[in-house]
Structures are given as structure tokens and as C-alpha cells.
């Protein structure tokens, strides 16, 4: 069986809501049936077949192909199966995802892995702002699973992260780990200004000292037995995370003392 | 155009009519006498076998003003799962506990409600409240201005001015904020909160001003009585939500010395301190007093389980509740010299002892107050539950076995402490029609609403009788607003703009010599800008009409 494939017809119209095109909701449907399903395009109900050429039959493997930067909410709420985006994905990639796997070969827009609960998202390129954050106004961001970004992340990465891991191979923008509640954020490149702002608990792990607010306190260098264990869990994320030198020594900052001060920033070489 | 509603069973308590089949004729938005034989009927609805009531009236529902907008802004999670797309007729909207203005109007009308009154309009915020209500389609609107913790009233009382000066100030405020009545919220308490006090008892002197809540209650109730405003003082008493407040409430009844008053969301003011958890039902005491004192009416403020948001001028009690906010966020605000406000999202849980007992206390109150003319059906929308749960609440009142099924599901400690299971009363359709139509119209002085007599506005709701009362009341067959069919089988079929109801009690214009300097010295707005003209009301209401009601009720000559 070949993967159920959505190939964009030309330049897609603004805002294609792909939230309904998941392995869960398409199970048992043929390509022809899927092409008839109404989806929101520019806020209007439109048959899926008007914007995508739909082919293939395996609804447990879905592929989006072509210009996908306006394809929003890919994999929203999915619990099983896999979605592969060949090219870019729009905003809200994997919104409130509860299982399965999403791979994006290009970049993803804002709010990737927003309120994600379980499963795995791998983005080969960059992600926009607020990856792993909650929807605006909500109080808890990603609460489980793993987001792996091979490129860079925008601002407010892991804002109000509740649980789970976010691994970024490149750089992170301003306000990384802001208001973080728990969970782990790893950035191998540089981290922008105001990182850890109002961070309550959880860990930000970096390889060089970030521009921390004055409300973080230096707690010295420690040998942390959990670091090798944590790094072992990165094996499944592949290079470069799986091939990092295993080193239990890290310098530890605690903060944000303006918000309880129970979060940590670990700088490890 | 002449419309005939043929053969429906009419329930019209204002005229002592209970289920008599008869024809109703409508012309130009009014109910008219049967025309001469042979007169041309332009439209006829065959209502044989159906029930006909006046449109329902909600006399206490938070549908406009700053706090509702704060709730909307604060709770995107309330809006996202509850989206309404635009149609050819309806504007798009959203919201469950704090719906958008358009959605509010549609959902009320779909349920057979044709009027709703915003109970806590801060005078300084009146313009905003009226603009929001002006954007609420179909239903009639009105508002009660809020006084009782405002600097000017308390200062006047501190100076010991004559009751007539207070009366002039009250009348002036009602008139120029375009209100239908007056509400007092935690008398003096909102002001005391600003002086860092977290509780103010009925006979405790408010800081700085030295007046007591008892004096404020009495003074304002007297003012409305003297001014002849139909709806008596609308009282949100002291110590809302505090265990033991049942005594405060009973004392507040007594404080009125026989003056009429309406005690709102009484459920939140009926708590005792018995039992292991020092939290118990005071509903029996409250009901006994209400039964005895004909000058008192109440609305219940029933809580129903689920997610909602509480929005109140009572910043003192909301500051207390903020610790229980779910989701955990809240807004507590100071509103310059006028009052305050607090918005706290809340989820009532049937497994929670306190919430479950609150649910029982509300229902006990409904069932123990004998006179349906003096107990009104409210959830204090959205504080106890969104108004969309009214059909469910009606079923709880009308269907004992359904009620007992629900009772069996709640926290067993709470259920064990409540007398609810032993109460056999079931409301009749006639009694429901009283408490949702005839009685609210009567207390508000809406002479041409809430009944189906000749001359009444043709606000009419038609139901198909169903043993499942929730189903029956959720989707009436027909809803007419001022003679126009606006909803059919629970769907909007036409959008009209309802009227705004106000009263304009007389006052001595000399009172502006007192009020104007207060605005100039202390407030962000000048007196001239505060006043809302009649023209402005109609402009912001999509051309809806302003109805000014008489103030002659019990007036002192
Ligand atoms: Zn109130
Ligand atoms: Zn209220």
C-alpha cells in the first residue's frame, strides 16, 4: 500500500486547515472519499480535492507534498500513525497531538507542537515563534512527547512548557524557556535575550552561558548523575543529539527568583 | 398585518389562565382583540396541541459592561471550542460562559427568552454596558445601576444629609446612566476593600466614611421606595460565599424595616456553619423568612456543574475566590470612585463537597419558597452557570425523579447533609410561567410584557409539551418578538433589535450642584460626559426603541 498523499495544486490559497486530515480521522477512507471531504480554506468550507491532489491508500501514513507553508494545523490532535511533510508546514503543526509521529523536511511555522501531549515531531529546518507553547491565553504549553528541531527556533520557545523535551540543534530566539513550568529544553546553539524569564521549574540545557536575567543565581559546577541518563534518551533523536560527548559536569544557575526560583539552567560542554 | 395563533393552550398567570385553548391575534407587534368576523388574517399558525406562554424574562443576567468584556478577553479557552459561524442571518460569534454579544442574543431568543436585564452596571461604565447590550440582538434589555460603595453616596451619608438629597442623587444616577433600577453590591464592602479590609459585616462601620452596610441598605431601599421606582432595591448582600452568611442575610432582611427589596443570587448568601466541615445549608431559614415577609423577593443564582466564569462587582469576595480560580487566572479591579470588579473563572464539580452542597442549597431554596411570584429562576449568568442551562434547571424543578437521579451522583457527604431528597415538590408549568414571565415583568414594572392580554407586546413563545422538560424548554417551536417570528424549533429565522427599558424618576435639578464638583475634583470624566442621552441610546442599539416606564409604584405623595 502506498502512503495517502496530498499534493498541493499550484500555489495554495491562504490558510488551509489541515486539522481534519489525520490518520485518526481518515481511517478506512479511500483517496476519492478523502478528496470530497470539506476542509476550511480561507475560512470557507471547500472540498479537500480542490486544493490537494489526493492519491495513495494507506491512511496510517500520510504525506503532504508541495508548498505547505499555508497548510496549518497539520496533525492536530492525532493519536496514531505518521505524517511526513515534504517541504514546509504552516502554523500549529501537531497542535494538541496525542501520539504518532510527524516529520517535516522543511521549516514549520509558529506554534509548532503547541499543547502537544504525546508523540514525536521532527523538523529538519527551522520552527517559528512559540514552539511548544500554549495557545494564546492558555496556561500550559506542551505537556509530553518530544519536539526535535534541526534548524533554529524563533522567539518564546518552550513558553509555559509543562512536560516533555524540546531539542534544538541550532539557535533559539528571545524569551526561550519563558514562564516554563516543567520539562526540558535543550539548545545546542545560542540562546537569545531574556531567556528563562519568569521560569518556574524545569531545565534549560545549553552548551554556552546564555544572557541570563539578573534574577538567576549561580550555584556552581556539579557532577550531575542524571545528565548521562537524560542524554541516553536523546539516542532516538539521532545526530547531532545522539552523538554528543557524554559529560556529567555542568554549571548550574537557579531562577527565576522573581517567580519561585526552582528552575535550572545547566551549562555543559 | 394580522397574525393569528390558533388554538394553542395558553398559560398566562398574569390573567390566571392555565392551559385554556384560545386564539391570539397580533397586529403591529401587539396582542389585539379578535377582529370582526371575516377580517383578513395575513398569517396563521396552527398551534392546536401546543403550549403558549409569553416570552421569558431574565431579571438578572450579566450580559453587558466592563466585567463581561474582561471575562471574554481573559478566557480564549471559553471561546475556542464554542464557535458559531456567520450565516446569512447571524453574525459569527463564540463563547460558552461569556458569549459574544450577538451569540448571547441569539441563544436567549432560541430558548424563548425575549428580555434580559444586566444587574450590575457601574454608572461610570454605563456607556460601555449599553453599547454591548445595543449589540445584543432580538431580546429586550435594561440594566440596574450600581451604587452603595461609591464615594459620593458614602460621603453624603457621612455628612448626614437628608434622605431627600440621597433620593435626588439616586434618581439622577438612574436617569443619566439610563438604568431600569438600582443594585447595591456588598454595601460599603467594595469601598472597604480599597482600604485593605477583607470583610465588612452588616453592622460594621466602613473605613473612612463610618457608615454601616445596614445604613446603606436602608437608605437606598428608602430612596427607591420614595422615588416610586417599580423594581425595589436589588440587593447583593454582605459576606457573599462566606460560611455562616445566612445570619447576615436574615439580618439584612430585617434591616429593611418592611421596605420592599429584591435579594439576588440568594443561594450564595444561604450558608450555615453546621457539620464537620463547618459548611451547611441555610436554605430552610431563608425560605421561611421569605415566605413570611411579603416585602422580600429573591432570585436563586443556582449553580450547575461545569465550567463557567464568575463576574461580579464584589471585588472583596472575588479576591477571596481568586485562590480557587480554574483555569488559574483572575482579574480584580478598582473602578475609580464608583466601585470595583472581579472576574474569576470557575469550574463547579459534583464531586466537590462545597460545590455539591451549593447545588443542593439552590434547589432547596426553589422548592421551599412557597410563592413563585417572589422567587425567580436565575443562575446569575454566568456566575452559577451559563444561561443556556436554564432548560436543565427547569427540568430539575419540574421532575422529582430526574432531580433525585442527579442527587445520587453528587458528593455523598453533601447529598447526605441536604434535605433535597426529601422534598417532593415539582413545579408546574403554570408556576414556571410565573417565575420566568409574569413575576419578573411585575417586579420590573413592565406592564406590557410577561403576559398575553390584549395590548401586551407580542413577545410569545410556543412549546410542544414533552415529559422531558429540558428538551421542551431548550427548543420552542416558535418565538415571536414584538410580533415577528424570530426563532423556529430552536433556530433563528429572523433578527430584530429589541427595546431598551429604563426609568426616569423625578429629582430636583439642584442636586447637580453637589454632583458636578465631585466629578470635577475626583473623577476622570466630567459630569456632562457622564450623562447618556436618549438619542445616544438609540444610536448604539441598531435603532432599538427606548421605553421609559412610570415611577408611580408605591410613591410617596
Ligand atoms: Zn451580585
Ligand atoms: Zn449577578
Tab-separated table of N, CA and C in Angstrom, chain A residues 21-93:
chain	number	residue	atom	x	y	z
A	21	UNK	N	-7.161	16.248	8.551
A	21	UNK	CA	-6.516	15.267	7.673
A	21	UNK	C	-5.473	14.465	8.455
A	22	UNK	N	-5.927	13.708	9.431
A	22	UNK	CA	-5.003	12.907	10.231
A	22	UNK	C	-5.321	11.421	10.039
A	23	UNK	N	-4.383	10.588	10.464
A	23	UNK	CA	-4.565	9.138	10.346
A	23	UNK	C	-5.839	8.717	11.073
A	24	UNK	N	-6.116	9.370	12.226
A	24	UNK	CA	-7.303	9.011	13.002
A	24	UNK	C	-8.572	9.277	12.216
A	25	UNK	N	-8.674	10.470	11.640
A	25	UNK	CA	-9.961	10.865	11.071
A	25	UNK	C	-10.150	10.322	9.660
A	26	UNK	N	-9.084	9.869	9.016
A	26	UNK	CA	-9.241	9.381	7.643
A	26	UNK	C	-9.259	7.851	7.558
A	27	UNK	N	-9.111	7.184	8.702
A	27	UNK	CA	-9.040	5.716	8.688
A	27	UNK	C	-10.208	5.124	7.910
A	28	UNK	N	-9.907	4.180	7.012
A	28	UNK	CA	-10.959	3.479	6.276
A	28	UNK	C	-11.486	4.226	5.069
A	29	UNK	N	-10.925	5.405	4.777
A	29	UNK	CA	-11.440	6.169	3.627
A	29	UNK	C	-10.518	6.009	2.417
A	30	UNK	N	-11.131	6.004	1.229
A	30	UNK	CA	-10.339	5.941	0.003
A	30	UNK	C	-9.913	7.358	-0.394
A	31	UNK	N	-8.951	7.432	-1.311
A	31	UNK	CA	-8.477	8.744	-1.774
A	31	UNK	C	-9.634	9.553	-2.352
A	32	UNK	N	-10.513	8.876	-3.087
A	32	UNK	CA	-11.636	9.592	-3.694
A	32	UNK	C	-12.570	10.156	-2.631
A	33	UNK	N	-12.793	9.341	-1.586
A	33	UNK	CA	-13.651	9.841	-0.488
A	33	UNK	C	-13.000	11.022	0.220
A	34	UNK	N	-11.697	10.912	0.447
A	34	UNK	CA	-10.981	11.989	1.136
A	34	UNK	C	-11.066	13.284	0.325
A	35	UNK	N	-10.954	13.132	-1.017
A	35	UNK	CA	-10.986	14.330	-1.876
A	35	UNK	C	-12.307	15.073	-1.755
A	36	UNK	N	-13.358	14.379	-1.344
A	36	UNK	CA	-14.668	15.030	-1.212
A	36	UNK	C	-14.869	15.695	0.146
A	37	UNK	N	-14.005	15.349	1.122
A	37	UNK	CA	-14.197	15.887	2.484
A	37	UNK	C	-14.081	17.405	2.493
A	38	UNK	N	-14.997	18.065	3.211
A	38	UNK	CA	-14.860	19.519	3.294
A	38	UNK	C	-13.776	19.918	4.295
A	39	UNK	N	-12.913	20.835	3.891
A	39	UNK	CA	-11.958	21.414	4.845
A	39	UNK	C	-12.071	22.925	4.723
A	40	UNK	N	-11.567	23.641	5.736
A	40	UNK	CA	-11.661	25.097	5.705
A	40	UNK	C	-10.479	25.658	4.913
A	41	UNK	N	-10.784	26.389	3.846
A	41	UNK	CA	-9.757	27.077	3.069
A	41	UNK	C	-10.121	28.552	3.095
A	42	UNK	N	-9.247	29.364	3.692
A	42	UNK	CA	-9.577	30.782	3.852
A	42	UNK	C	-10.857	30.959	4.636
A	43	UNK	N	-11.125	30.060	5.581
A	43	UNK	CA	-12.301	30.175	6.434
A	43	UNK	C	-13.575	29.661	5.791
A	44	UNK	N	-13.494	29.134	4.580
A	44	UNK	CA	-14.717	28.631	3.927
A	44	UNK	C	-14.602	27.127	3.684
A	45	UNK	N	-15.721	26.457	3.816
A	45	UNK	CA	-15.759	25.012	3.576
A	45	UNK	C	-15.482	24.750	2.100
A	46	UNK	N	-14.482	23.917	1.834
A	46	UNK	CA	-14.076	23.637	0.457
A	46	UNK	C	-13.748	22.155	0.364
A	47	UNK	N	-14.126	21.472	-0.721
A	47	UNK	CA	-13.722	20.069	-0.834
A	47	UNK	C	-12.193	19.971	-0.865
A	48	UNK	N	-11.691	19.024	-0.106
A	48	UNK	CA	-10.259	18.815	0.008
A	48	UNK	C	-9.601	18.688	-1.373
A	49	UNK	N	-10.313	18.018	-2.297
A	49	UNK	CA	-9.777	17.783	-3.624
A	49	UNK	C	-9.561	19.049	-4.445
A	50	UNK	N	-10.192	20.179	-4.021
A	50	UNK	CA	-9.981	21.430	-4.745
A	50	UNK	C	-8.592	22.006	-4.522
A	51	UNK	N	-7.997	21.712	-3.358
A	51	UNK	CA	-6.677	22.280	-3.082
A	51	UNK	C	-5.573	21.231	-3.115
A	52	UNK	N	-5.952	19.958	-2.966
A	52	UNK	CA	-4.939	18.901	-3.000
A	52	UNK	C	-5.307	17.856	-4.046
A	53	UNK	N	-4.303	17.331	-4.699
A	53	UNK	CA	-4.475	16.110	-5.476
A	53	UNK	C	-4.276	14.967	-4.481
A	54	UNK	N	-5.273	14.143	-4.276
A	54	UNK	CA	-5.185	13.100	-3.250
A	54	UNK	C	-4.940	11.762	-3.931
A	55	UNK	N	-3.883	11.058	-3.510
A	55	UNK	CA	-3.588	9.740	-4.090
A	55	UNK	C	-3.116	8.801	-2.993
A	56	UNK	N	-2.962	7.536	-3.305
A	56	UNK	CA	-2.480	6.562	-2.325
A	56	UNK	C	-3.618	6.018	-1.498
A	57	UNK	N	-3.306	5.044	-0.631
A	57	UNK	CA	-4.386	4.380	0.092
A	57	UNK	C	-4.095	4.125	1.564
A	58	UNK	N	-2.828	4.187	1.991
A	58	UNK	CA	-2.523	3.826	3.375
A	58	UNK	C	-2.753	5.032	4.293
A	59	UNK	N	-3.884	4.995	4.995
A	59	UNK	CA	-4.207	6.167	5.823
A	59	UNK	C	-3.372	6.235	7.098
A	60	UNK	N	-2.583	5.189	7.374
A	60	UNK	CA	-1.703	5.266	8.541
A	60	UNK	C	-0.393	5.988	8.221
A	61	UNK	N	-0.182	6.229	6.941
A	61	UNK	CA	0.987	7.016	6.527
A	61	UNK	C	0.478	8.116	5.630
A	62	UNK	N	0.627	9.340	6.080
A	62	UNK	CA	0.117	10.455	5.288
A	62	UNK	C	1.291	11.309	4.847
A	63	UNK	N	1.255	11.777	3.600
A	63	UNK	CA	2.326	12.641	3.092
A	63	UNK	C	1.701	13.925	2.551
A	64	UNK	N	2.273	15.052	2.958
A	64	UNK	CA	1.914	16.341	2.354
A	64	UNK	C	3.074	16.762	1.468
A	65	UNK	N	2.769	17.156	0.260
A	65	UNK	CA	3.826	17.460	-0.698
A	65	UNK	C	3.503	18.796	-1.360
A	66	UNK	N	4.534	19.539	-1.664
A	66	UNK	CA	4.328	20.806	-2.367
A	66	UNK	C	4.422	21.975	-1.403
A	67	UNK	N	3.892	23.123	-1.809
A	67	UNK	CA	4.018	24.322	-0.987
A	67	UNK	C	3.080	24.254	0.212
A	68	UNK	N	3.636	23.914	1.337
A	68	UNK	CA	2.791	23.680	2.503
A	68	UNK	C	2.820	24.783	3.536
A	69	UNK	N	3.457	25.927	3.229
A	69	UNK	CA	3.613	26.961	4.255
A	69	UNK	C	2.268	27.508	4.712
A	70	UNK	N	1.215	27.339	3.912
A	70	UNK	CA	-0.100	27.794	4.368
A	70	UNK	C	-0.949	26.630	4.861
A	71	UNK	N	-0.341	25.440	4.928
A	71	UNK	CA	-1.070	24.295	5.470
A	71	UNK	C	-0.947	24.301	6.990
A	72	UNK	N	-1.957	24.811	7.663
A	72	UNK	CA	-1.911	24.933	9.112
A	72	UNK	C	-2.523	23.729	9.803
A	73	UNK	N	-2.178	23.567	11.071
A	73	UNK	CA	-2.764	22.523	11.913
A	73	UNK	C	-2.538	21.106	11.390
A	74	UNK	N	-1.444	20.889	10.683
A	74	UNK	CA	-1.158	19.527	10.228
A	74	UNK	C	-0.977	18.633	11.460
A	75	UNK	N	-1.670	17.514	11.480
A	75	UNK	CA	-1.522	16.544	12.578
A	75	UNK	C	-2.191	16.974	13.870
A	76	UNK	N	-3.095	17.953	13.811
A	76	UNK	CA	-3.739	18.417	15.053
A	76	UNK	C	-4.501	17.275	15.724
A	77	UNK	N	-4.245	17.060	16.984
A	77	UNK	CA	-4.990	16.071	17.766
A	77	UNK	C	-4.728	14.623	17.388
A	78	UNK	N	-3.769	14.351	16.509
A	78	UNK	CA	-3.576	12.960	16.058
A	78	UNK	C	-3.115	12.071	17.212
A	79	UNK	N	-3.488	10.795	17.154
A	79	UNK	CA	-3.082	9.876	18.221
A	79	UNK	C	-2.212	8.738	17.694
A	80	UNK	N	-2.346	8.422	16.390
A	80	UNK	CA	-1.588	7.298	15.836
A	80	UNK	C	-1.104	7.632	14.422
A	81	UNK	N	-0.225	6.760	13.908
A	81	UNK	CA	0.210	6.857	12.526
A	81	UNK	C	1.337	7.858	12.343
A	82	UNK	N	1.669	8.099	11.064
A	82	UNK	CA	2.743	9.051	10.807
A	82	UNK	C	2.348	9.997	9.695
A	83	UNK	N	2.849	11.227	9.841
A	83	UNK	CA	2.637	12.241	8.810
A	83	UNK	C	4.013	12.746	8.397
A	84	UNK	N	4.241	12.784	7.088
A	84	UNK	CA	5.506	13.301	6.588
A	84	UNK	C	5.193	14.505	5.715
A	85	UNK	N	5.812	15.630	6.028
A	85	UNK	CA	5.596	16.831	5.227
A	85	UNK	C	6.850	17.038	4.386
A	86	UNK	N	6.719	16.921	3.079
A	86	UNK	CA	7.865	17.129	2.197
A	86	UNK	C	7.842	18.582	1.767
A	87	UNK	N	8.669	19.376	2.398
A	87	UNK	CA	8.640	20.824	2.210
A	87	UNK	C	8.291	21.474	3.532
A	88	UNK	N	7.653	22.651	3.456
A	88	UNK	CA	7.357	23.404	4.667
A	88	UNK	C	5.967	23.067	5.198
A	89	UNK	N	5.797	23.283	6.498
A	89	UNK	CA	4.484	23.165	7.133
A	89	UNK	C	4.094	24.527	7.679
A	90	UNK	N	2.794	24.768	7.836
A	90	UNK	CA	2.316	26.063	8.345
A	90	UNK	C	2.348	26.120	9.867
A	91	UNK	N	1.459	26.929	10.418
A	91	UNK	CA	1.393	27.119	11.872
A	91	UNK	C	0.674	25.944	12.544
A	92	UNK	N	0.840	25.891	13.862
A	92	UNK	CA	0.127	24.900	14.687
A	92	UNK	C	0.374	23.456	14.231
A	93	UNK	N	1.595	23.180	13.808
A	93	UNK	CA	1.967	21.811	13.444
A	93	UNK	C	1.844	20.927	14.690
